[in-house]
CSV table of C-alpha atoms and ligand atoms in Angstrom, one decimal:
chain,number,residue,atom,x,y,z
R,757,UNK,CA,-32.2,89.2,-84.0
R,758,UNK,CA,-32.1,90.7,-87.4
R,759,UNK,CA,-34.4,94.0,-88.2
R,760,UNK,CA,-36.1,92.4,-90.9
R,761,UNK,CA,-37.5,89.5,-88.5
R,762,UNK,CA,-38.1,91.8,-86.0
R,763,UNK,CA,-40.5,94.2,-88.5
R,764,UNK,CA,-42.0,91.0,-89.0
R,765,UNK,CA,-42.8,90.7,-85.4
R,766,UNK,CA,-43.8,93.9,-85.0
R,767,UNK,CA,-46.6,93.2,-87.6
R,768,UNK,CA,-47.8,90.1,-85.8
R,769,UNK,CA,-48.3,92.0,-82.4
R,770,UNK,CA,-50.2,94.0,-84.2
R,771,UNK,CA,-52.7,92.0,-85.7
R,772,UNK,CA,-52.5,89.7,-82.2
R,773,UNK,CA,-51.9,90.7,-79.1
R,774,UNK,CA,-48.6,89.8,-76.8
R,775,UNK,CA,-49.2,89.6,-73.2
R,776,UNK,CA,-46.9,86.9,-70.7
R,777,UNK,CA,-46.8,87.0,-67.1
R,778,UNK,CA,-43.5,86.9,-65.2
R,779,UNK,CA,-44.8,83.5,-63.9
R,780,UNK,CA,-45.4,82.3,-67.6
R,781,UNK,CA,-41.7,84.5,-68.9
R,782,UNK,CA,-39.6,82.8,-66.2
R,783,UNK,CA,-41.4,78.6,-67.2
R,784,UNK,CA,-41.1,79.7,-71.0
R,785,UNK,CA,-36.8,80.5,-70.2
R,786,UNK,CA,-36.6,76.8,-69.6
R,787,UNK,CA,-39.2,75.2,-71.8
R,788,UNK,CA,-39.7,75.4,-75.4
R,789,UNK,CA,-43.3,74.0,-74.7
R,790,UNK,CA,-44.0,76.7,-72.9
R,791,UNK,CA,-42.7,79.5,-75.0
R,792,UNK,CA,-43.8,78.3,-78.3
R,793,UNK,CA,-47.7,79.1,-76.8
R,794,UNK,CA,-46.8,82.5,-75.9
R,795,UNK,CA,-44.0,84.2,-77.8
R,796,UNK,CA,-45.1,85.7,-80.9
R,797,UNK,CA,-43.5,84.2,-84.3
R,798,UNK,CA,-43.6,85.2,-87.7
R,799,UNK,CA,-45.7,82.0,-88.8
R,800,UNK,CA,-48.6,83.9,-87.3
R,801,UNK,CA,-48.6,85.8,-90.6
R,802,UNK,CA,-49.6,83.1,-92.7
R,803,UNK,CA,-53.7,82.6,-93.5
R,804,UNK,CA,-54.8,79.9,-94.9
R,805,UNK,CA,-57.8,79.0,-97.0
R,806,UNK,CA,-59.3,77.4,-94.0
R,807,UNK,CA,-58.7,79.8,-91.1
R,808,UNK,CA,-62.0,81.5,-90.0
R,809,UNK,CA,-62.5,84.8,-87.7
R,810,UNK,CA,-64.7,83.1,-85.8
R,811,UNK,CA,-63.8,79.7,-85.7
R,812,UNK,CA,-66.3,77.6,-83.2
R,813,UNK,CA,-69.2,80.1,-83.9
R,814,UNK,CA,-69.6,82.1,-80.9
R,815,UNK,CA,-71.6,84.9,-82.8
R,816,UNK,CA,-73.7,82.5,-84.5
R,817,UNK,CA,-75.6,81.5,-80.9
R,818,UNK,CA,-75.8,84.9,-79.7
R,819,UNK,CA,-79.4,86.1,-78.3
R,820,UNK,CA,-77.8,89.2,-76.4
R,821,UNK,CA,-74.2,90.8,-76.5
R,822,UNK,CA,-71.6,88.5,-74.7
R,823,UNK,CA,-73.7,85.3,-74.3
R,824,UNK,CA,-74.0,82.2,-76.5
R,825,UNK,CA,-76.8,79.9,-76.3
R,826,UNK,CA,-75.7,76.8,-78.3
R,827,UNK,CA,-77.1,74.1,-75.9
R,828,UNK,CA,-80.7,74.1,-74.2
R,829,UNK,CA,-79.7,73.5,-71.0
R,830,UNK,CA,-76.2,75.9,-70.9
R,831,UNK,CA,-74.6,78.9,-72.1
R,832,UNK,CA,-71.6,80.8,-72.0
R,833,UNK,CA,-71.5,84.3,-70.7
R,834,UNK,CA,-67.8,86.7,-71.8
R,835,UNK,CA,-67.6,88.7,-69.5
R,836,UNK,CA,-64.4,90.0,-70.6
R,837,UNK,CA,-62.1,90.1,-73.4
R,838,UNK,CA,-59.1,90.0,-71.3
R,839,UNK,CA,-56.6,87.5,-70.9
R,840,UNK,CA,-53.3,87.6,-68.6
R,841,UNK,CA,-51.7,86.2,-71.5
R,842,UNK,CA,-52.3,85.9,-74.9
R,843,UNK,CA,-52.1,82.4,-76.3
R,844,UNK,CA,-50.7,82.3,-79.9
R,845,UNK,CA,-53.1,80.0,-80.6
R,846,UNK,CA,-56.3,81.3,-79.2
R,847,UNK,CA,-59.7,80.7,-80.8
R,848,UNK,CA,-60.8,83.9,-79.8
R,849,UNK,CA,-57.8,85.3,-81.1
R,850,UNK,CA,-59.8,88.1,-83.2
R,851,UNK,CA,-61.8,89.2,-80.3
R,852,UNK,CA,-59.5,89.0,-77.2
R,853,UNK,CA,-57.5,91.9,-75.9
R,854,UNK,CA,-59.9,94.2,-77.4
R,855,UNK,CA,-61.9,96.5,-74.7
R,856,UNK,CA,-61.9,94.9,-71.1
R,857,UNK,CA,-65.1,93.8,-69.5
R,858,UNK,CA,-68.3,93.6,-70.6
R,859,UNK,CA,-70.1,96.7,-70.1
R,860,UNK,CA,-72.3,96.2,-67.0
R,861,UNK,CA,-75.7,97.3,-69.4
R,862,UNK,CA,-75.0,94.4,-71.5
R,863,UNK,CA,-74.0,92.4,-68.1
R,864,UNK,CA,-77.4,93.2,-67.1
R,865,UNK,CA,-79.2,92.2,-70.6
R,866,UNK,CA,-77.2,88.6,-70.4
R,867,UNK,CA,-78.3,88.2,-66.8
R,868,UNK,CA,-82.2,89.0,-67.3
R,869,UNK,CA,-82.0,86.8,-70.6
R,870,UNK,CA,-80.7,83.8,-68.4
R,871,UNK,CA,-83.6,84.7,-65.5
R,872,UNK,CA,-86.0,84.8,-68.3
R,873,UNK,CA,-84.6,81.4,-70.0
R,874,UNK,CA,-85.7,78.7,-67.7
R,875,UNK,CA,-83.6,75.6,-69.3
R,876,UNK,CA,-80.8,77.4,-68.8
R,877,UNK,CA,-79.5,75.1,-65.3
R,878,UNK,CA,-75.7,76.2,-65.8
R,879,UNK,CA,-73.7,79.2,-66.6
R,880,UNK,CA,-70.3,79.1,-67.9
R,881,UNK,CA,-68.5,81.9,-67.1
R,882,UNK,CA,-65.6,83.0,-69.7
R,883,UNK,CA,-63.3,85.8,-71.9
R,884,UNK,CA,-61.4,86.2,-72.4
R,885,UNK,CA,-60.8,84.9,-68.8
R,886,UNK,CA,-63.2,85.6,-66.2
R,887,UNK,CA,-60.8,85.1,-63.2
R,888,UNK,CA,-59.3,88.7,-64.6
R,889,UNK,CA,-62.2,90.4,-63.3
R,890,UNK,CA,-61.6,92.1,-59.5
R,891,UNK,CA,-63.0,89.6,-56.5
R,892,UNK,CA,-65.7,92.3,-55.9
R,893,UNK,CA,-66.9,92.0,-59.9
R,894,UNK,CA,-66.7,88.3,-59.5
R,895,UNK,CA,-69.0,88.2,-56.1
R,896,UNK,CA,-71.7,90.6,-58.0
R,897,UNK,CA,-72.2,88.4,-61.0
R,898,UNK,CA,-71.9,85.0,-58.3
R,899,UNK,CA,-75.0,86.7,-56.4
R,900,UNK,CA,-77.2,87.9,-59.2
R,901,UNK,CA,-76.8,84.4,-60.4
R,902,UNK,CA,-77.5,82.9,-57.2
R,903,UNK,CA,-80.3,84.7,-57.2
R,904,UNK,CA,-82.0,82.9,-60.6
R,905,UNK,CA,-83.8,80.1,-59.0
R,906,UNK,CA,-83.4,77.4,-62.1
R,907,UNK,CA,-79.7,78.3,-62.1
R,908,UNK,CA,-77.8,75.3,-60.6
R,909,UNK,CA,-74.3,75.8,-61.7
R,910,UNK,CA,-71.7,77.9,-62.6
R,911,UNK,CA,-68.7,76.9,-64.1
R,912,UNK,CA,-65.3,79.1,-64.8
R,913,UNK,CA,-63.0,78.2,-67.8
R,914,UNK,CA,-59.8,80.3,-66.9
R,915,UNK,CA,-55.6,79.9,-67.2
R,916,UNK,CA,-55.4,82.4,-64.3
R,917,UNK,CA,-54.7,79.7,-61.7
R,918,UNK,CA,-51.8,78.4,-64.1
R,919,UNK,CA,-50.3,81.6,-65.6
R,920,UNK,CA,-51.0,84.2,-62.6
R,921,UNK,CA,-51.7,81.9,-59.3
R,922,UNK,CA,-51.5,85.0,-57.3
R,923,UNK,CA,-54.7,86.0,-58.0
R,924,UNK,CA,-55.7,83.2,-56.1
R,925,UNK,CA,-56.6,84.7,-52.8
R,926,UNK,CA,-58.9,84.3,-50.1
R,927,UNK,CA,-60.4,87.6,-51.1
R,928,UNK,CA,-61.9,85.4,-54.4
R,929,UNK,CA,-62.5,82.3,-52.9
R,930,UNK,CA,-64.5,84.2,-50.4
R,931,UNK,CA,-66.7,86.3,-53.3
R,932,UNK,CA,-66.9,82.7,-55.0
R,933,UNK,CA,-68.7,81.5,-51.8
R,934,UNK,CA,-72.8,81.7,-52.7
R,935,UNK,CA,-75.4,78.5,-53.0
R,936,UNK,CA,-74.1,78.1,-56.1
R,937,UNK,CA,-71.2,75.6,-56.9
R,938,UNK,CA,-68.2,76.7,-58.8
R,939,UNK,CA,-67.0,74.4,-61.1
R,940,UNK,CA,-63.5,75.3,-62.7
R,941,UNK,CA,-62.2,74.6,-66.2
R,942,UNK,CA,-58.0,75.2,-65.8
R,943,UNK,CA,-56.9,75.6,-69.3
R,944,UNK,CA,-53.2,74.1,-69.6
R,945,UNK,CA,-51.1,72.5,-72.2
R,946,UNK,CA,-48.2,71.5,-70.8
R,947,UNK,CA,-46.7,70.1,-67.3
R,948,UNK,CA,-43.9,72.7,-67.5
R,949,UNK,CA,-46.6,75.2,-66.7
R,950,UNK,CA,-47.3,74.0,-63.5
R,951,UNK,CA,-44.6,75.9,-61.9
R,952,UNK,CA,-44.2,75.6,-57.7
R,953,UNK,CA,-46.9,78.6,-57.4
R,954,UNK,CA,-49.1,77.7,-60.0
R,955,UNK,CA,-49.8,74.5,-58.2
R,956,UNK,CA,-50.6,75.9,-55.0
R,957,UNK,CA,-52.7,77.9,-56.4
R,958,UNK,CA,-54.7,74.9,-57.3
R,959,UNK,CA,-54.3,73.5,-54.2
R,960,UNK,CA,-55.7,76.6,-52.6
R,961,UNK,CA,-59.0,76.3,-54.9
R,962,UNK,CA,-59.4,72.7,-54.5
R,963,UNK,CA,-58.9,73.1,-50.5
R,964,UNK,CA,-61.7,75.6,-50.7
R,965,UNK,CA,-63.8,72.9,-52.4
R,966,UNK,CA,-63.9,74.2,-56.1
R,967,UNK,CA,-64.1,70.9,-57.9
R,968,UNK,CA,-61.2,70.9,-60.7
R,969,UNK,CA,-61.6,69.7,-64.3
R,970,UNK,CA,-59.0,70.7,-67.1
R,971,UNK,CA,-59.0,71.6,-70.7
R,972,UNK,CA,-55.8,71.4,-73.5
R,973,UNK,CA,-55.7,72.1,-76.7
R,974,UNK,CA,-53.3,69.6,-78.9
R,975,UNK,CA,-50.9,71.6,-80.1
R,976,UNK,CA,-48.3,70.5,-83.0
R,977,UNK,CA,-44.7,70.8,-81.5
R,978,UNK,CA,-46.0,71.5,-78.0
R,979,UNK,CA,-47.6,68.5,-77.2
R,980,UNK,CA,-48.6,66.2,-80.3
R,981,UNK,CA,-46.8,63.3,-78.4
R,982,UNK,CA,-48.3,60.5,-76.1
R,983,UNK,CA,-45.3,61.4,-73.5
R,984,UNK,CA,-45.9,64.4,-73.4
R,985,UNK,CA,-50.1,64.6,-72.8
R,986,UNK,CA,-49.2,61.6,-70.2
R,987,UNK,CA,-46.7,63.6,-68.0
R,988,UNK,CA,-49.4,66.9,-68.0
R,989,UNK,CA,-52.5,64.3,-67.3
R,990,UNK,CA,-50.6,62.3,-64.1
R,991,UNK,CA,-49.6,66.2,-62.9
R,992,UNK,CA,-53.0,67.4,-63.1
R,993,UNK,CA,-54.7,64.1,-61.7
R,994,UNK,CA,-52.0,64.6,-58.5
R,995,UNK,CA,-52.7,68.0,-58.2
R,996,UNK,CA,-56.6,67.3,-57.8
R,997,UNK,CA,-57.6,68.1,-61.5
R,998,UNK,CA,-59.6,65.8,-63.5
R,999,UNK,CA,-58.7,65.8,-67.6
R,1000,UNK,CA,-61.8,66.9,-68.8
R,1001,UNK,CA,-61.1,67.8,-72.5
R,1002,UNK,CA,-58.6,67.6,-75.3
R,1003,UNK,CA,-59.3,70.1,-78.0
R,1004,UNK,CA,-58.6,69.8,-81.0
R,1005,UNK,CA,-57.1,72.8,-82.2
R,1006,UNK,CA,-59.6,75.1,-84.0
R,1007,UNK,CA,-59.6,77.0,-87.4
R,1008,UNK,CA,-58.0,80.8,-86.1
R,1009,UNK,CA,-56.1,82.6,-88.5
R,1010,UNK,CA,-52.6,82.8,-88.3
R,1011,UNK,CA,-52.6,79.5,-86.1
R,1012,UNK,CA,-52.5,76.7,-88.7
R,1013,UNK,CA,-48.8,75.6,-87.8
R,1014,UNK,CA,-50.2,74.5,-84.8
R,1015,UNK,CA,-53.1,72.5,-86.4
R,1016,UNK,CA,-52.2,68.7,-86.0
R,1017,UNK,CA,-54.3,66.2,-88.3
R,1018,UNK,CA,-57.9,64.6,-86.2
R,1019,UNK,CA,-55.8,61.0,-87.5
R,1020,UNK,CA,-52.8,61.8,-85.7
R,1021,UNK,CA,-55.0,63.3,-82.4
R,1022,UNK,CA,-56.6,60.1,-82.8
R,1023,UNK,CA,-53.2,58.0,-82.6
R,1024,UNK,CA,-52.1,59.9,-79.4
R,1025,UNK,CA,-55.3,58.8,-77.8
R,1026,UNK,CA,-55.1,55.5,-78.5
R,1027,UNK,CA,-51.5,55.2,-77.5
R,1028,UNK,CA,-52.6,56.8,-73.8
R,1029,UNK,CA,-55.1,54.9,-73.6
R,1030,UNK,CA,-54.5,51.3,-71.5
R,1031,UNK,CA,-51.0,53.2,-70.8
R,1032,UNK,CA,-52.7,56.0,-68.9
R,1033,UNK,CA,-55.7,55.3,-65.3
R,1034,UNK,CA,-58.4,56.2,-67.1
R,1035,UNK,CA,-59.3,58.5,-64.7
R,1036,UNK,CA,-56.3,60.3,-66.3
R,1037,UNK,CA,-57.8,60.8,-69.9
R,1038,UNK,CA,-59.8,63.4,-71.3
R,1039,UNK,CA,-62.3,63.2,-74.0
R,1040,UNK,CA,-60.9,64.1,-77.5
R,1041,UNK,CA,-63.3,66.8,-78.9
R,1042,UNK,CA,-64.2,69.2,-82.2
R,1043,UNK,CA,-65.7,71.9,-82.0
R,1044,UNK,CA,-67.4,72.6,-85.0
R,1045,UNK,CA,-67.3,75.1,-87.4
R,1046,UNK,CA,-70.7,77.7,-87.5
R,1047,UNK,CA,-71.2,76.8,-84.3
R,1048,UNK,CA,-72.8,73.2,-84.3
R,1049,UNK,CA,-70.9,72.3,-81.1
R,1050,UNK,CA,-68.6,69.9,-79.9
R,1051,UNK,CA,-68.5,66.4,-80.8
R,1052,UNK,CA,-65.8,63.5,-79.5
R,1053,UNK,CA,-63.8,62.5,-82.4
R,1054,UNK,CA,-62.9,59.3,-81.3
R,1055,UNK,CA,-60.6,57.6,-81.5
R,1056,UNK,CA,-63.1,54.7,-82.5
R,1057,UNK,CA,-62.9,51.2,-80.7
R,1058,UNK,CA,-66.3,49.9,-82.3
R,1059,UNK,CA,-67.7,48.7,-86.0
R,1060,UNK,CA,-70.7,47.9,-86.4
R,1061,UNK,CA,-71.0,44.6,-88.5
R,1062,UNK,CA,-75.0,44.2,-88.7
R,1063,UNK,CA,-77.5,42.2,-86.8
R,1064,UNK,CA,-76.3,43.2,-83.3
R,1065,UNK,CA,-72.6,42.3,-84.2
R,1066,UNK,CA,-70.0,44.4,-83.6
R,1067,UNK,CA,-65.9,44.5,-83.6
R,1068,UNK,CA,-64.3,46.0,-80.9
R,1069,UNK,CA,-60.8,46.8,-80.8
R,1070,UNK,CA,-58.7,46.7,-77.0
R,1071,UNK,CA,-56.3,48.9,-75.7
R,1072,UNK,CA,-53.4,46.6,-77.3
R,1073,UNK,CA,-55.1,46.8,-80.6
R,1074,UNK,CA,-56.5,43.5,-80.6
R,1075,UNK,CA,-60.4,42.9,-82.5
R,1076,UNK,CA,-63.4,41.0,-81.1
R,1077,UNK,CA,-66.9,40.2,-81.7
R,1078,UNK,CA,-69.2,41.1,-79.5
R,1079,UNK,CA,-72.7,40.5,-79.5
R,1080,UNK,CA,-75.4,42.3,-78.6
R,1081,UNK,CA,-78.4,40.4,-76.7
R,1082,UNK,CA,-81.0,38.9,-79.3
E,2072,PLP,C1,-68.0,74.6,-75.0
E,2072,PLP,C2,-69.3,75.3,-74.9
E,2072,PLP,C3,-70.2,74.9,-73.8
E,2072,PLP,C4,-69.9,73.9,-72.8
E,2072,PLP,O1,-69.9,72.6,-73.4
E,2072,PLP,P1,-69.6,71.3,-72.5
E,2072,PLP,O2,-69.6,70.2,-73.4
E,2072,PLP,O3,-70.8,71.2,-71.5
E,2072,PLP,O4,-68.4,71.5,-71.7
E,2072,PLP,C5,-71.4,75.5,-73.8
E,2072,PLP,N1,-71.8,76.4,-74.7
E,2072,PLP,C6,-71.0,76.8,-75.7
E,2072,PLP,C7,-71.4,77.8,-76.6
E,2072,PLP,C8,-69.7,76.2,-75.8
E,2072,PLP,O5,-68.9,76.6,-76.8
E,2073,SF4,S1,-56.3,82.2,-72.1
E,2073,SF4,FE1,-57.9,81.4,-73.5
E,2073,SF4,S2,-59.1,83.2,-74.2
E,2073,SF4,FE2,-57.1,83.9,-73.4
E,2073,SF4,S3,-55.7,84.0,-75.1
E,2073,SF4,FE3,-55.4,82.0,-74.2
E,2073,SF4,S4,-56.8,80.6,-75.3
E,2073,SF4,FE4,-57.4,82.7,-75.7
């Protein structure tokens, strides 16, 4: 590689972290879709007008450190700002990497905020990743939560079981084990990532009774085709994961080449769509800037035409009327 492109690497480390595991180094040696989401490139330098630091509004729901209360009924708890690997694309990208775990006073604060909050009837745990944190850490926060009456759920959106399945053990299923349910969110973007071991590692979790629901994030020249998304939703549905949502790709700095167009997002739906179970397909999301939330963007199969009429476009592309009961 030439020195000036590698001072020009050096300068995106440092303004975003690098971090692969051998799991994710060895899948990125044989798939560009893999590497492109992990190896640093010099495209990370550009900003543009839109890019924001924090780009879905985390801080802008934030009663106590570490803990976002958007919705009534939920919130999301960081309890670390660690990652196994760093995605180059990362919505959290200005905050990730930065000191480890949440310090256990401000642990405490979150947790007494949530036992003081009745609506609050699920807890999603995240980073960060939360699956970084040590089984022990893990069974602590599990039994103080268990321990809020009005707290039903718990739910975990983590990459560990992709990028490093060996910290799937029966050590953490074990601490995972409390009244409470542990739904997981896998984050994973392509089917090249689910290498040999990163499967059984979801086997292992779903064996143990962990329900399984993913999350991807469209990425332009990852997987901003219809072939593509297919192949990584039939591998996930097999493997005992349901598609839960596809993100579109929010406003981080320095991530803009990977921003594909909500029209063309919409296109790739509507191409799976018919072609694809639906049990296969996720909802297409946005999560808003300043923190409004996420919203499905569609793509959009009805009109309304007025007086209870509507037209309604089919999987082939077809239109109907349809009308409502007078
Ligand atoms: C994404 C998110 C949730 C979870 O939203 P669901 O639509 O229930 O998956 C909850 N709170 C915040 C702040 C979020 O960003
Ligand atoms: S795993 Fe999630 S939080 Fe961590 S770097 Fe990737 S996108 Fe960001």
């Amino acid at each position: 590689m030439p020195e000036a492109d590698i001072a020009l690497l050096e300068r995106v480390v440092q303004d975003f972290r690098l971090r692969l595991t051998p799991e994710m180094q060895a899948a990125a040696q044989s798939s560009d879709g893999v590497a492109a989401q992990f190896v640093p490139s010099a495209e990370e330098l550009v900003t543009r007008p839109e890019d924001l630091r924090d780009p879905i509004g985390d801080d802008a729901h934030s009663p106590v450190r570490g803990l976002t209360h958007r919705y009534p009924d939920r919130v999301i708890l960081h309890v670390t700002k660690t990652c196994e690997v760093y995605c180059r694309f990362c919505f959290r990208r200005e905050t990730v990497g930065e000191t480890g775990h949440l310090p256990q006073d401000d642990l405490t604060a979150a947790l007494d905020y949530i036992s003081a909050t009745p609506s609050i009837w699920e807890v999603v745990l995240t980073g960060g990743d939360p699956l970084v944190l040590s089984p022990r850490r893990l069974g602590e926060i599990m039994a103080r939560l268990a321990a809020i009456p009005h707290v039903g759920i718990v739910r975990f959106h983590t990459r560990v079981p992709v990028v490093a399945p060996q910290r799937i053990t029966p050590d953490l299923l074990n601490a995972l084990k409390t009244r409470l349910v542990p739904w997981m969110v896998i984050h994973t973007n392509h089917a090249d990532e689910l290498t040999t071991a990163a499967r059984a590692a979801l086997s292992r979790l779903a064996d143990a009774g962990v329900p399984l629901l993913s999350q991807s994030v469209l990425l332009r020249g990852i997987n901003d085709r219809a072939e593509v998304l297919e192949a990584l939703f039939r591998a996930l549905i097999g493997l005992r994961v349901k598609p839960y949502y596809l993100h579109h790709c929010d406003m981080a700095r320095g991530a803009g080449h990977f921003r594909t167009t909500i029209a063309e997002g919409q296109a790739i739906m509507a191409a799976l769509r018919g072609r694809l179970s639906g049990t296969c397909l996720p909802t297409y999301v946005l999560d808003l800037p300043g923190g409004h939330g996420k919203v499905p963007i569609g793509p959009d199969y009805l009109a309304p035409q007025g007086d209870g009429t509507w037209q309604v476009t089919d999987w082939r592309g077809t239109v109907h009327l349809y009308h409502d009961p007078i």
